[in-house]
Tab-separated table of C-alpha atoms and ligand atoms in Angstrom:
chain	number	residue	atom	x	y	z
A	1	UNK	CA	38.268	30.479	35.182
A	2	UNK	CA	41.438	29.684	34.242
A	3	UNK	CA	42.932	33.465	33.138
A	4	UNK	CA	46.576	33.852	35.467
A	5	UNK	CA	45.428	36.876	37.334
A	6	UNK	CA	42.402	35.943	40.142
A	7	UNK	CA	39.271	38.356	39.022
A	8	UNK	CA	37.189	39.444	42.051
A	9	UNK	CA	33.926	41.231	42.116
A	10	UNK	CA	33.941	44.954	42.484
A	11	UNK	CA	31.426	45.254	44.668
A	12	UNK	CA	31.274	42.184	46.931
A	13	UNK	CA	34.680	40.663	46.080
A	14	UNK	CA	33.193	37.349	45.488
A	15	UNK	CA	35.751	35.198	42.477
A	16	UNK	CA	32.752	33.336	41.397
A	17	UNK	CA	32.003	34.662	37.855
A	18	UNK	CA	30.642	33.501	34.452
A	19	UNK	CA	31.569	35.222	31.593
A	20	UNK	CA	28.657	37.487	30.414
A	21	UNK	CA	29.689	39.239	26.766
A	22	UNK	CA	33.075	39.479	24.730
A	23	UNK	CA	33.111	42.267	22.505
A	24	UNK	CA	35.837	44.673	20.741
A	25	UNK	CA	35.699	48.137	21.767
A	26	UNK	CA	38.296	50.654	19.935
A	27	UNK	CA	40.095	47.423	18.345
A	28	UNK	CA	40.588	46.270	21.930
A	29	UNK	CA	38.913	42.808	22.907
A	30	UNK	CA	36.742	43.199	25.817
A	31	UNK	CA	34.820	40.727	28.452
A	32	UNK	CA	32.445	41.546	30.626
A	33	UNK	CA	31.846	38.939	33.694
A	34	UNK	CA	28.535	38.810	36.204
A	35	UNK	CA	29.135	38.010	39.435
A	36	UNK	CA	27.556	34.622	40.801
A	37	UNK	CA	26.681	36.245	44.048
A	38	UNK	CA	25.693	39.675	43.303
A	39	UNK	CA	25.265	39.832	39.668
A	40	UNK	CA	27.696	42.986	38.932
A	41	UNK	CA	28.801	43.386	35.826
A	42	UNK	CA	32.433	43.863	35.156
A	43	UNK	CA	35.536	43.870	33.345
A	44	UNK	CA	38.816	42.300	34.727
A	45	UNK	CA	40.733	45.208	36.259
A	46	UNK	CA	43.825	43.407	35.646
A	47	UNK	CA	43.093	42.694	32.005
A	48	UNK	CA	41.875	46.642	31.419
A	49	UNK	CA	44.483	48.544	29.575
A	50	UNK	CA	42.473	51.460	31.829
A	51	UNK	CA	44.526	50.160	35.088
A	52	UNK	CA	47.367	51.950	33.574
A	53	UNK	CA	47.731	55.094	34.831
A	54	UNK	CA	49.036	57.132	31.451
A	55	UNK	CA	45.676	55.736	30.198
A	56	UNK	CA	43.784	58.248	31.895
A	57	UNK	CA	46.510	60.991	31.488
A	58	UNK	CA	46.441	61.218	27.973
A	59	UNK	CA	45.202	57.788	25.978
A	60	UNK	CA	41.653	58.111	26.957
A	61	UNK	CA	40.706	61.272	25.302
A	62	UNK	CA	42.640	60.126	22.028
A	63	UNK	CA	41.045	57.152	21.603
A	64	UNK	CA	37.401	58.293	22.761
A	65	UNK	CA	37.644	61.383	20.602
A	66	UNK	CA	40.403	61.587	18.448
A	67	UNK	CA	42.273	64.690	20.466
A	68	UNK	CA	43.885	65.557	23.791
A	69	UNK	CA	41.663	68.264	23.828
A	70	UNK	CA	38.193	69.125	24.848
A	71	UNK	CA	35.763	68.852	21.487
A	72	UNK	CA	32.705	71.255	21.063
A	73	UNK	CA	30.335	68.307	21.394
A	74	UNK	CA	31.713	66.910	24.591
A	75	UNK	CA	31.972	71.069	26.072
A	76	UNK	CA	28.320	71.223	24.881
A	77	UNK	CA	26.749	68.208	26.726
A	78	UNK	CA	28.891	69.016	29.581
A	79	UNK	CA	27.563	72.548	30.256
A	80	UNK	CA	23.781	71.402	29.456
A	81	UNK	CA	24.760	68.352	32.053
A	82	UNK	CA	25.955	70.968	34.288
A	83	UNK	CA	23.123	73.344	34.539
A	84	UNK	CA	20.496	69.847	34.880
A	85	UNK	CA	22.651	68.926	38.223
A	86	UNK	CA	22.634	72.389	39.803
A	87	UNK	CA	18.758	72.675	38.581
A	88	UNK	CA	18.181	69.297	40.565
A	89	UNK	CA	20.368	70.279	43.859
A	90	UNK	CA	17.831	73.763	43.660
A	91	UNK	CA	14.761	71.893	43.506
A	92	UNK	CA	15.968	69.592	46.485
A	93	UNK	CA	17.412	72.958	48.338
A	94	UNK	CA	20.488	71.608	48.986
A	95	UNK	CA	22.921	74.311	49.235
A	96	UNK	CA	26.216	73.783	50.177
A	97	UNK	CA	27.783	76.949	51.487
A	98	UNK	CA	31.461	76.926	51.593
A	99	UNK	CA	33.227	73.830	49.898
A	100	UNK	CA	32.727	71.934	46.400
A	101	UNK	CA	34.611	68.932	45.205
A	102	UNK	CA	34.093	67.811	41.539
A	103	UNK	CA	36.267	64.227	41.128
A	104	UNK	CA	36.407	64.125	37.259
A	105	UNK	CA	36.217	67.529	37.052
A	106	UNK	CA	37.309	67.104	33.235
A	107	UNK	CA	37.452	70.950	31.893
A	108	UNK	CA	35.700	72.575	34.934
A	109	UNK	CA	32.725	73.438	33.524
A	110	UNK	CA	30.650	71.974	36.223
A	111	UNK	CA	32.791	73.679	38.865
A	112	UNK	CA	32.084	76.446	37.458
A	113	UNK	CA	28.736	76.062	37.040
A	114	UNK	CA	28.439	75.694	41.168
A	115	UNK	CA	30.966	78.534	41.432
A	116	UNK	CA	28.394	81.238	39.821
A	117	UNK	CA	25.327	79.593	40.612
A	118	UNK	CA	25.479	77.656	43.862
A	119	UNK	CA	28.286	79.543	46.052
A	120	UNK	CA	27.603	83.538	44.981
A	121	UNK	CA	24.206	82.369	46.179
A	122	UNK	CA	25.245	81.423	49.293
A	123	UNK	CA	25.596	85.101	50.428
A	124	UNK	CA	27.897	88.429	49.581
A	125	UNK	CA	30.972	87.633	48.361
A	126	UNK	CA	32.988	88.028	45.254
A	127	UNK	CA	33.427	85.491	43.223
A	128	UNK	CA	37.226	84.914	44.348
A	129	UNK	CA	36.441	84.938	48.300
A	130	UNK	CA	32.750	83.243	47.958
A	131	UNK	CA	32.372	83.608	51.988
A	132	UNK	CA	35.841	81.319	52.806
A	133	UNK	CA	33.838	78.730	49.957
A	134	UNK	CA	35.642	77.245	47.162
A	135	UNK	CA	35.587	74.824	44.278
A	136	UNK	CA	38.249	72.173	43.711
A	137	UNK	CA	38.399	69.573	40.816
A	138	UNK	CA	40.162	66.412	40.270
A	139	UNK	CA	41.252	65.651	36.346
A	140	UNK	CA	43.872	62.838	35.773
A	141	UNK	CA	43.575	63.948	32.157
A	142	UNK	CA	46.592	66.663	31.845
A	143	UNK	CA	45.208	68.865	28.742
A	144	UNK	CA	41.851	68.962	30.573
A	145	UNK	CA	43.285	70.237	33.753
A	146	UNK	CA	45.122	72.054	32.137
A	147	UNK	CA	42.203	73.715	30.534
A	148	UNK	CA	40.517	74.307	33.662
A	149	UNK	CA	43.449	75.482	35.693
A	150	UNK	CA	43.247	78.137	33.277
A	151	UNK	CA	40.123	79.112	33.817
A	152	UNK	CA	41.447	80.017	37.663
A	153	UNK	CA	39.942	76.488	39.101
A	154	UNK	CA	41.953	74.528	41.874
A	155	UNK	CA	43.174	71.475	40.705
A	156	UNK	CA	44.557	68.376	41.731
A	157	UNK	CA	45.401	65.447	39.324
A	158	UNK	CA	44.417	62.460	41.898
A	159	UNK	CA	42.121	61.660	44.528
A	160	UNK	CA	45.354	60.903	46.625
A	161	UNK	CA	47.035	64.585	45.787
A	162	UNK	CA	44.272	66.289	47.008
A	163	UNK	CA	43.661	64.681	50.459
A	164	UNK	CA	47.452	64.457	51.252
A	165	UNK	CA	47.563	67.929	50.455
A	166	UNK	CA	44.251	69.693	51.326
A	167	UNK	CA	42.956	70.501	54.707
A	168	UNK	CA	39.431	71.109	54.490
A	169	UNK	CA	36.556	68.381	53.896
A	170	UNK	CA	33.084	69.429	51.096
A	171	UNK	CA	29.894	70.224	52.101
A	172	UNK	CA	29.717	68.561	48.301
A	173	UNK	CA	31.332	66.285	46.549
A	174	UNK	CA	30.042	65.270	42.666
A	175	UNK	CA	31.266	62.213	40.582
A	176	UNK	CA	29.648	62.598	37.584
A	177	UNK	CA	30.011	59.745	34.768
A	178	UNK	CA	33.508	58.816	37.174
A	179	UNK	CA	32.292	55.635	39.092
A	180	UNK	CA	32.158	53.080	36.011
A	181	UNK	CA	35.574	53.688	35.666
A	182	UNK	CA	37.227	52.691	38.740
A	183	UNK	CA	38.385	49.085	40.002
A	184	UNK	CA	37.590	49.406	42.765
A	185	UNK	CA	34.637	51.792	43.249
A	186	UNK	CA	33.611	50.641	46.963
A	187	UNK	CA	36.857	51.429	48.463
A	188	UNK	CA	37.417	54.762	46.639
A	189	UNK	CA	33.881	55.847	47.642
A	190	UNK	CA	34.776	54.795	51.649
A	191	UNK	CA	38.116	56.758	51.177
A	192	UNK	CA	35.776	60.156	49.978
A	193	UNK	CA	33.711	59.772	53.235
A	194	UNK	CA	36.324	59.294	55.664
A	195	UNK	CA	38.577	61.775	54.384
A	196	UNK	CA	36.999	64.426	51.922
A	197	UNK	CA	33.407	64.476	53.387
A	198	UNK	CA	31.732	66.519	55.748
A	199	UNK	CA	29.877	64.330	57.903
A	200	UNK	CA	26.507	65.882	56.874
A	201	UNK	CA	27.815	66.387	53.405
A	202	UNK	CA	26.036	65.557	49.947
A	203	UNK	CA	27.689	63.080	47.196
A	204	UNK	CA	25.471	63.574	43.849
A	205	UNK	CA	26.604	60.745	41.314
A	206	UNK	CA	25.692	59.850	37.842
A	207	UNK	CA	26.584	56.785	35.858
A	208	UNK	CA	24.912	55.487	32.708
A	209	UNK	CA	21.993	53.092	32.924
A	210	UNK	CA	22.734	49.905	31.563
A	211	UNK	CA	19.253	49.044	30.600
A	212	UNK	CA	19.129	51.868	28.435
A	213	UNK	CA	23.109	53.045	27.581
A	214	UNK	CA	25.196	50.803	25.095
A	215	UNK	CA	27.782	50.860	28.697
A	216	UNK	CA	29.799	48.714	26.914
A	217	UNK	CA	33.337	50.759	26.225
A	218	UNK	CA	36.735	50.032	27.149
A	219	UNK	CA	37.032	52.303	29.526
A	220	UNK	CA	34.041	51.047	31.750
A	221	UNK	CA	35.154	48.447	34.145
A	222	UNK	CA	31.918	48.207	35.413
A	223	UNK	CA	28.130	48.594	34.027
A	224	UNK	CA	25.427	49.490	36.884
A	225	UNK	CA	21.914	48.910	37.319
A	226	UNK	CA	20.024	51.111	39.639
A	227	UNK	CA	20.146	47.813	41.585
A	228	UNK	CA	24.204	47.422	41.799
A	229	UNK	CA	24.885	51.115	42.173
A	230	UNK	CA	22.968	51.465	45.427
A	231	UNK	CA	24.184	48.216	46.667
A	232	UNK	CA	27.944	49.995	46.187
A	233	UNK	CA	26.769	52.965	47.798
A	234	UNK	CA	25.513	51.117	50.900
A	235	UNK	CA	28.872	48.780	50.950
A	236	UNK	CA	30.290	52.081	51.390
A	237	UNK	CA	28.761	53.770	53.950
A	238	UNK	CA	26.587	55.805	52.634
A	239	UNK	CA	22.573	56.270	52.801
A	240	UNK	CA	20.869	57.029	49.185
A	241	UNK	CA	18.083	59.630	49.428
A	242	UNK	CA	17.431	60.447	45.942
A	243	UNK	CA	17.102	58.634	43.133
A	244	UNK	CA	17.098	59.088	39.359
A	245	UNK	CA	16.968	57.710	36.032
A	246	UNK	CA	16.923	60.040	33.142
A	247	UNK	CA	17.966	61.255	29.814
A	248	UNK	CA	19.386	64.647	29.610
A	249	UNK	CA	20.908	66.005	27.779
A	250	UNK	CA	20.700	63.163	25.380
A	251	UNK	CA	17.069	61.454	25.298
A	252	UNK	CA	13.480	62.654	26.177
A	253	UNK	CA	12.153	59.108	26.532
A	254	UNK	CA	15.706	56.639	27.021
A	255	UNK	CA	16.514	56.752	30.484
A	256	UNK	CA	20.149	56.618	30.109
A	257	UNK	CA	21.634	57.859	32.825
A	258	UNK	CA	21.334	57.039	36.906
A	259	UNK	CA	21.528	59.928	38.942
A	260	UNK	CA	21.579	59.737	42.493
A	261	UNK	CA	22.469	61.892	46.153
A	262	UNK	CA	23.485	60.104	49.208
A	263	UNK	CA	24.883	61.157	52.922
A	264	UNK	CA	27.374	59.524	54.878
A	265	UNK	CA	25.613	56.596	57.091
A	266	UNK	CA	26.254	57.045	61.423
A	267	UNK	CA	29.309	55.289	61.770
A	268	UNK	CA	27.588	52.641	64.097
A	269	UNK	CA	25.224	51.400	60.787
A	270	UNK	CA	25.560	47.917	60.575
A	271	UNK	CA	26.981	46.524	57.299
A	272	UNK	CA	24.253	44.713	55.629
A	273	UNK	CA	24.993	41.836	53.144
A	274	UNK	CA	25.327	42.369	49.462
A	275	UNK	CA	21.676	41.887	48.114
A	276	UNK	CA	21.675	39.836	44.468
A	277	UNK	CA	20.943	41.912	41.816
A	278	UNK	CA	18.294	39.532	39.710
A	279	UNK	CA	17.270	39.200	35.692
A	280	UNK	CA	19.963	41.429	34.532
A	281	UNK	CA	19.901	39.962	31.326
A	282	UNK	CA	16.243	40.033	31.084
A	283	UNK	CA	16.343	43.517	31.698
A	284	UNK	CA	18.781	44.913	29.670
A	285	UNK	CA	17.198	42.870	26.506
A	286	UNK	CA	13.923	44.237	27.415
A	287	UNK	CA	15.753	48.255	27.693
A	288	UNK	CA	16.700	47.919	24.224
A	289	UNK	CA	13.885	46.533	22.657
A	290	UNK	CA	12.182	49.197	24.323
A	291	UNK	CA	15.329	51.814	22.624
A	292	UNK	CA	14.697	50.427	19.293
A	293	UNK	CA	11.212	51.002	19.906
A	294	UNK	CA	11.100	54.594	20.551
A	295	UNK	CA	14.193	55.502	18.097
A	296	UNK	CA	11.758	54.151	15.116
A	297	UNK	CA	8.664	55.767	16.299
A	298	UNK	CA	10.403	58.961	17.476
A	299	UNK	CA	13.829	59.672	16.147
A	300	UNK	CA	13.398	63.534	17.477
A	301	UNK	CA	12.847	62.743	21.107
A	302	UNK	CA	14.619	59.501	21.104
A	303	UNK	CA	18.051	60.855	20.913
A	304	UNK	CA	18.448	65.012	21.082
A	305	UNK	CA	20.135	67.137	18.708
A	306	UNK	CA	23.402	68.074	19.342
A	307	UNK	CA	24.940	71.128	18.418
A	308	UNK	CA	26.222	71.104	14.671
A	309	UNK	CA	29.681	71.948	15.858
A	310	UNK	CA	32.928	69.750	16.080
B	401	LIG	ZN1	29.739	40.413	43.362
């Protein structure tokens, strides 16, 4: 308790901590806290080299993998991520007609994925005009939006940028593998519903699972359960209707990832308390025994080939 800068909770803002691992992560040293009240687990924001914001534009993708630009492996899992989400938002028939807002929109592969799939769907239309519909990414990363500004997507480089200079709100907004990385995730969330959202629009997250994913990197200020996430989705205003844990594209058994849509609450919802999350170290213990477990007695399913490219 005695660092210089005051650490508060993410999610419920509480400064009651104990420290919960210390670990080195790229030759960085790295300490995760939990939350007395509501159990979160986080880094200091303050203490994150990821707070700076040339991290992001360039320092991430060096350190994570070795280049400034997109590698095969991280193209492939994103287009195999890609066609899972638009498979789920089919098989819940949601189907946003005009506007699509990808936040992390990395190389636009995603974007693009709604752009064929989702919005030529929608009605007649060519693929520029889409009936008035569009797709617009965020990427703080400048090679990646680079890359996808190339491909003829509409891109902004913050959050910020993009409402200050956009005048339309999404029938859909995605975050996909974004959320872990912000300090403060409950306020940016509020700021996407009162300014980017359309009041019946859909937000479809994923994070990894920290009872099954390692979580554990520099970059991720945070590590959710299915327990925390929701609890920052409600602090923010929203109402969860679907909820996921899964693999793919990585793992037919390890449920790595957390998948979820939610819809902007009525604005007179009352603001429930925080709810503790409970045995979080139990839990994630008992997730990797379980991982070590199925990688021994079924390497082939346990983790999913990738594509022998790099
Ligand atoms: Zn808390």
């Amino acid at each position: 308790m005695n660092e210089e800068h005051r650490i508060r909770c993410f999610l419920c803002g509480s400064e009651q901590y104990d420290e919960f691992n210390r670990l080195e992560s790229f030759g960085y040293p790295l300490v995760y806290y939990q939350c007395d009240h509501c159990g979160l687990i986080f880094q200091s924001a303050e203490a994150n080299q990821a707070v700076d914001t040339d991290f992001y534009s360039e320092t991430y993708r060096q350190i994570y993998q070795a280049s400034t630009e997109p590698t095969a492996k991280d193209l492939w899992v994103q287009e195999n991520r890609a066609l899972a989400l638009v498979s789920l938002l089919r098989t819940l028939k949601i189907q946003p007609r005009e506007r699509i807002l990808d936040i992390g929109a990395s190389t636009g592969l995603l974007l693009e994925t709604f752009r064929e799939t989702i919005l030529a769907a929608a009605g007649p239309g060519t693929m520029d005009t889409l009936n008035g519909g569009e797709v617009v990414g965020v990427e703080p990363g400048d090679a990646y939006r680079a890359h996808a500004e190339g491909r003829g997507l509409k891109m902004y480089p913050s959050v910020d940028q993009l409402i200050e200079s956009y005048p339309h709100k999404f029938d859909l907004i995605s975050m996909i593998h974004v959320l872990e990385h912000l300090p403060d995730p409950v306020g940016m969330l509020k700021r996407i519903r009162e300014n980017l959202l359309k009041d019946h629009g859909v937000l479809l997250l994923e994070v990894p699972n920290f009872y099954a994913h390692d979580s554990y990197e520099l970059a991720h200020l945070a590590c959710y359960t299915p327990h925390t996430l929701q609890q920052v989705l409600r602090q923010a205003g929203y109402h969860v209707f679907f909820f996921q844990r899964h693999g793919f594209p990585r793992s037919s058994f390890l449920n790595l990832y957390l998948t979820l849509l939610a819809q902007p609450l009525p604005a007179d919802a009352p603001l429930t308390p925080v709810k503790r999350d409970r045995m979080v170290r139990c839990k994630r213990r008992a997730g990797f025994l379980y991982r070590r477990g199925v990688e021994k007695l079924f390497p082939d399913k346990a983790w999913l080939p990738l594509p022998d490219v790099e």
